[in-house]
PDB file of C-alpha atoms in Angstrom:
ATOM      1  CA  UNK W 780      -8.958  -4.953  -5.954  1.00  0.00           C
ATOM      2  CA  UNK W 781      -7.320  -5.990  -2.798  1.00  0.00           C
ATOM      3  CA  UNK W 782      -5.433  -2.666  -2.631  1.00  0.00           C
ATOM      4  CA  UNK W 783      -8.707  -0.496  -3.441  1.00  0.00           C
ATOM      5  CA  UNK W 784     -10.150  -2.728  -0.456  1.00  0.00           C
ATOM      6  CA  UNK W 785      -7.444  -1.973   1.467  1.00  0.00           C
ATOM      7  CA  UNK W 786      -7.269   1.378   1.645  1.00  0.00           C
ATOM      8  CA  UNK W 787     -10.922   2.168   2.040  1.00  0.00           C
ATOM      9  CA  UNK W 788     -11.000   0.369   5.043  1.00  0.00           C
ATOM     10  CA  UNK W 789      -8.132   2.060   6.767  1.00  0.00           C
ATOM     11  CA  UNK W 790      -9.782   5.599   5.148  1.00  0.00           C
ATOM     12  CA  UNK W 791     -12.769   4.533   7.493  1.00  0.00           C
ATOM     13  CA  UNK W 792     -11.107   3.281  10.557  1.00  0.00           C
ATOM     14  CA  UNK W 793      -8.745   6.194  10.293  1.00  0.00           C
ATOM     15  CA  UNK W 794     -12.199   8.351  10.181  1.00  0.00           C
ATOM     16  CA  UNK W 795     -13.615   6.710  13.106  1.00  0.00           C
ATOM     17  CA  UNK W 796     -10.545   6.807  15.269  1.00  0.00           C
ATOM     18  CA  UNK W 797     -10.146  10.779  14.146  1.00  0.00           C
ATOM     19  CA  UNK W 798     -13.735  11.275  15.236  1.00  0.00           C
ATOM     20  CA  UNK W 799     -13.584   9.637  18.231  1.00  0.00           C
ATOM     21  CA  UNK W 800     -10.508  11.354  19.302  1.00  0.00           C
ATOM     22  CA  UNK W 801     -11.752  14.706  18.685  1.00  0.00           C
ATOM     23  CA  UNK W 802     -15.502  14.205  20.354  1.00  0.00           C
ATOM     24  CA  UNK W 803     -14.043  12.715  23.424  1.00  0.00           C
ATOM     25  CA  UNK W 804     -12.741  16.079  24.840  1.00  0.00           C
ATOM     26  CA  UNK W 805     -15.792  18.068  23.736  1.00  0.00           C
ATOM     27  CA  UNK W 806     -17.864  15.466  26.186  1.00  0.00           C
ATOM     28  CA  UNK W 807     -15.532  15.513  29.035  1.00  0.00           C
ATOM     29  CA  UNK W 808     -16.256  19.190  28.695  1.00  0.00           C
ATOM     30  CA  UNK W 809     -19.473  18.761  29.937  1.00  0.00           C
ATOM     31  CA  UNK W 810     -19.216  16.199  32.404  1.00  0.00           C
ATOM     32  CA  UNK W 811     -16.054  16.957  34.104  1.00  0.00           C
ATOM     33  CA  UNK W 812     -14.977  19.782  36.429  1.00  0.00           C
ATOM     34  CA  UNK W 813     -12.726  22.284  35.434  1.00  0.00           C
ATOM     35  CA  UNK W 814      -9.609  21.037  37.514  1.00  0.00           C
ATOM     36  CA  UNK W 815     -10.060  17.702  36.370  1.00  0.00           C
ATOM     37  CA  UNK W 816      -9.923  18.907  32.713  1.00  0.00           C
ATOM     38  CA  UNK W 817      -6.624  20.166  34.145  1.00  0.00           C
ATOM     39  CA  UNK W 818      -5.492  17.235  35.069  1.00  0.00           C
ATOM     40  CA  UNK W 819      -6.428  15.305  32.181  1.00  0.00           C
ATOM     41  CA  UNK W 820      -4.922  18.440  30.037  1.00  0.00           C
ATOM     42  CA  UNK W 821      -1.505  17.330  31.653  1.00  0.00           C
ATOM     43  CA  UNK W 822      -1.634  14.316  31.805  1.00  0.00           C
ATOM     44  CA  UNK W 823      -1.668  14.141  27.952  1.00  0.00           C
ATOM     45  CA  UNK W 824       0.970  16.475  27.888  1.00  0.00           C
ATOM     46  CA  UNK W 825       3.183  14.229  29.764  1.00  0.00           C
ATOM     47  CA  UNK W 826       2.202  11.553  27.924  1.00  0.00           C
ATOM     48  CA  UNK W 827       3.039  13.193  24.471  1.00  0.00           C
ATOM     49  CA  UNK W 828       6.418  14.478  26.056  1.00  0.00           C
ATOM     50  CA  UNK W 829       6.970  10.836  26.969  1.00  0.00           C
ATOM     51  CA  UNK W 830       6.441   9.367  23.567  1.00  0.00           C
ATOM     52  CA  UNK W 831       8.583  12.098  21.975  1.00  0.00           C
ATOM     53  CA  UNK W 832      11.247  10.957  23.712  1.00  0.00           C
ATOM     54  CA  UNK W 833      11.100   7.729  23.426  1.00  0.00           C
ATOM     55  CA  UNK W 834      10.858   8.335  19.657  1.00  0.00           C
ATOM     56  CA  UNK W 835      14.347  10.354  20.129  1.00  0.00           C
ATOM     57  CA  UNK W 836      16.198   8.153  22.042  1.00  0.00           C
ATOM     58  CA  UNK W 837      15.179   5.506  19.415  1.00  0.00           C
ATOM     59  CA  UNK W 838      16.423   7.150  16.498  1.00  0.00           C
ATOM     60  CA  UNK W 839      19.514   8.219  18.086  1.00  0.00           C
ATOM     61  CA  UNK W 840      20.301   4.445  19.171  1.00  0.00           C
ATOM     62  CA  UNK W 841      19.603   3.285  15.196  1.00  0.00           C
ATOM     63  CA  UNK W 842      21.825   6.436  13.998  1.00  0.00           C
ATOM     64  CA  UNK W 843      24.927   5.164  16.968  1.00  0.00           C
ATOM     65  CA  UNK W 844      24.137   1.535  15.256  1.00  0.00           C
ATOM     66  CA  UNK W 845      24.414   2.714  11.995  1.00  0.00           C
ATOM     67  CA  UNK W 846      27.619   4.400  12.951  1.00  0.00           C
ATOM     68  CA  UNK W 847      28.916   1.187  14.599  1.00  0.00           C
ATOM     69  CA  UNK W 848      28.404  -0.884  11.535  1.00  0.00           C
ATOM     70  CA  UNK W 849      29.667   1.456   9.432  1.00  0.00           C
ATOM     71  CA  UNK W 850      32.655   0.989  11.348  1.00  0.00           C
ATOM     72  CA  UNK W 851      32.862  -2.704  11.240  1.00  0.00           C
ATOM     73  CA  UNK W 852      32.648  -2.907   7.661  1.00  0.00           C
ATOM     74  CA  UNK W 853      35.301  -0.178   6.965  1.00  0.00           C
ATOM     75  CA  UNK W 854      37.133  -1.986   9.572  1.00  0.00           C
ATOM     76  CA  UNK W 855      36.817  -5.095   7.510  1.00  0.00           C
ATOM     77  CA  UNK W 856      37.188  -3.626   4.273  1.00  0.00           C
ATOM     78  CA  UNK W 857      40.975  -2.530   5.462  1.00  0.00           C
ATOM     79  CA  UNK W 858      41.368  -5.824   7.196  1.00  0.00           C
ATOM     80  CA  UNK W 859      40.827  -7.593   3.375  1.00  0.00           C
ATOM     81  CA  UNK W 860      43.092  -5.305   1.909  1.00  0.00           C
ATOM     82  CA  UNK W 861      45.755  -5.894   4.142  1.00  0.00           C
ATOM     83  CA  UNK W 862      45.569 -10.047   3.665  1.00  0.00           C
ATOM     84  CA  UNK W 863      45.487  -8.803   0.034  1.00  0.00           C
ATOM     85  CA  UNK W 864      48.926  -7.202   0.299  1.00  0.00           C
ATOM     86  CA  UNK W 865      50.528  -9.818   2.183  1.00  0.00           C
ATOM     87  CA  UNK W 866      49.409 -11.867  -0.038  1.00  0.00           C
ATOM     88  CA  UNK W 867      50.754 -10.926  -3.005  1.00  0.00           C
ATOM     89  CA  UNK W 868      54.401  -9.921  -1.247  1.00  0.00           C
ATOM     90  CA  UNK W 869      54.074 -14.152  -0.157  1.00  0.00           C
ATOM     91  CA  UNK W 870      52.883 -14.713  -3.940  1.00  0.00           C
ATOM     92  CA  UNK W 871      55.969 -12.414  -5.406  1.00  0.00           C
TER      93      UNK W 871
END
């Protein structure tokens, strides 16, 4: 029930928010002037190009972290294996 609940009320939000965000421009048609539609036409642009990369550098950062830890534990990995060894030439 809580699930059902759930997800019809971000179905509704999600169909507000989509509504909104497509009737805004058709208004500012009509009460702005055309270079200020320019403006705002950039602006967004900018905005979206600015997001994009922020979602690129992101990823690339969690892929180089990924890499780094990947490293660490391989590192480790041979690091047990070699106490292992001299372990066992002590032992024999």
């Amino acid at each position: 029930m809580k699930k059902i609940l759930k997800g019809i009320l971000l179905s509704v939000s999600a169909l507000a928010v989509g509504y909104f965000a497509i009737a805004l421009p058709f208004n500012l048609f009509n009460t702005l002037s055309d270079r200020m539609m320019e403006i705002i036409f950039m602006s967004e642009l900018i905005i979206y190009l600015i997001i994009g990369a922020i979602f690129l550098v992101a990823g690339e950062k969690k892929k180089q972290e990924r890499i780094k830890a990947e490293e660490r534990h391989v590192a480790r990995r041979e690091k047990i294996a070699q106490v292992q060894r001299d372990w066992y030439d002590l032992a024999a």
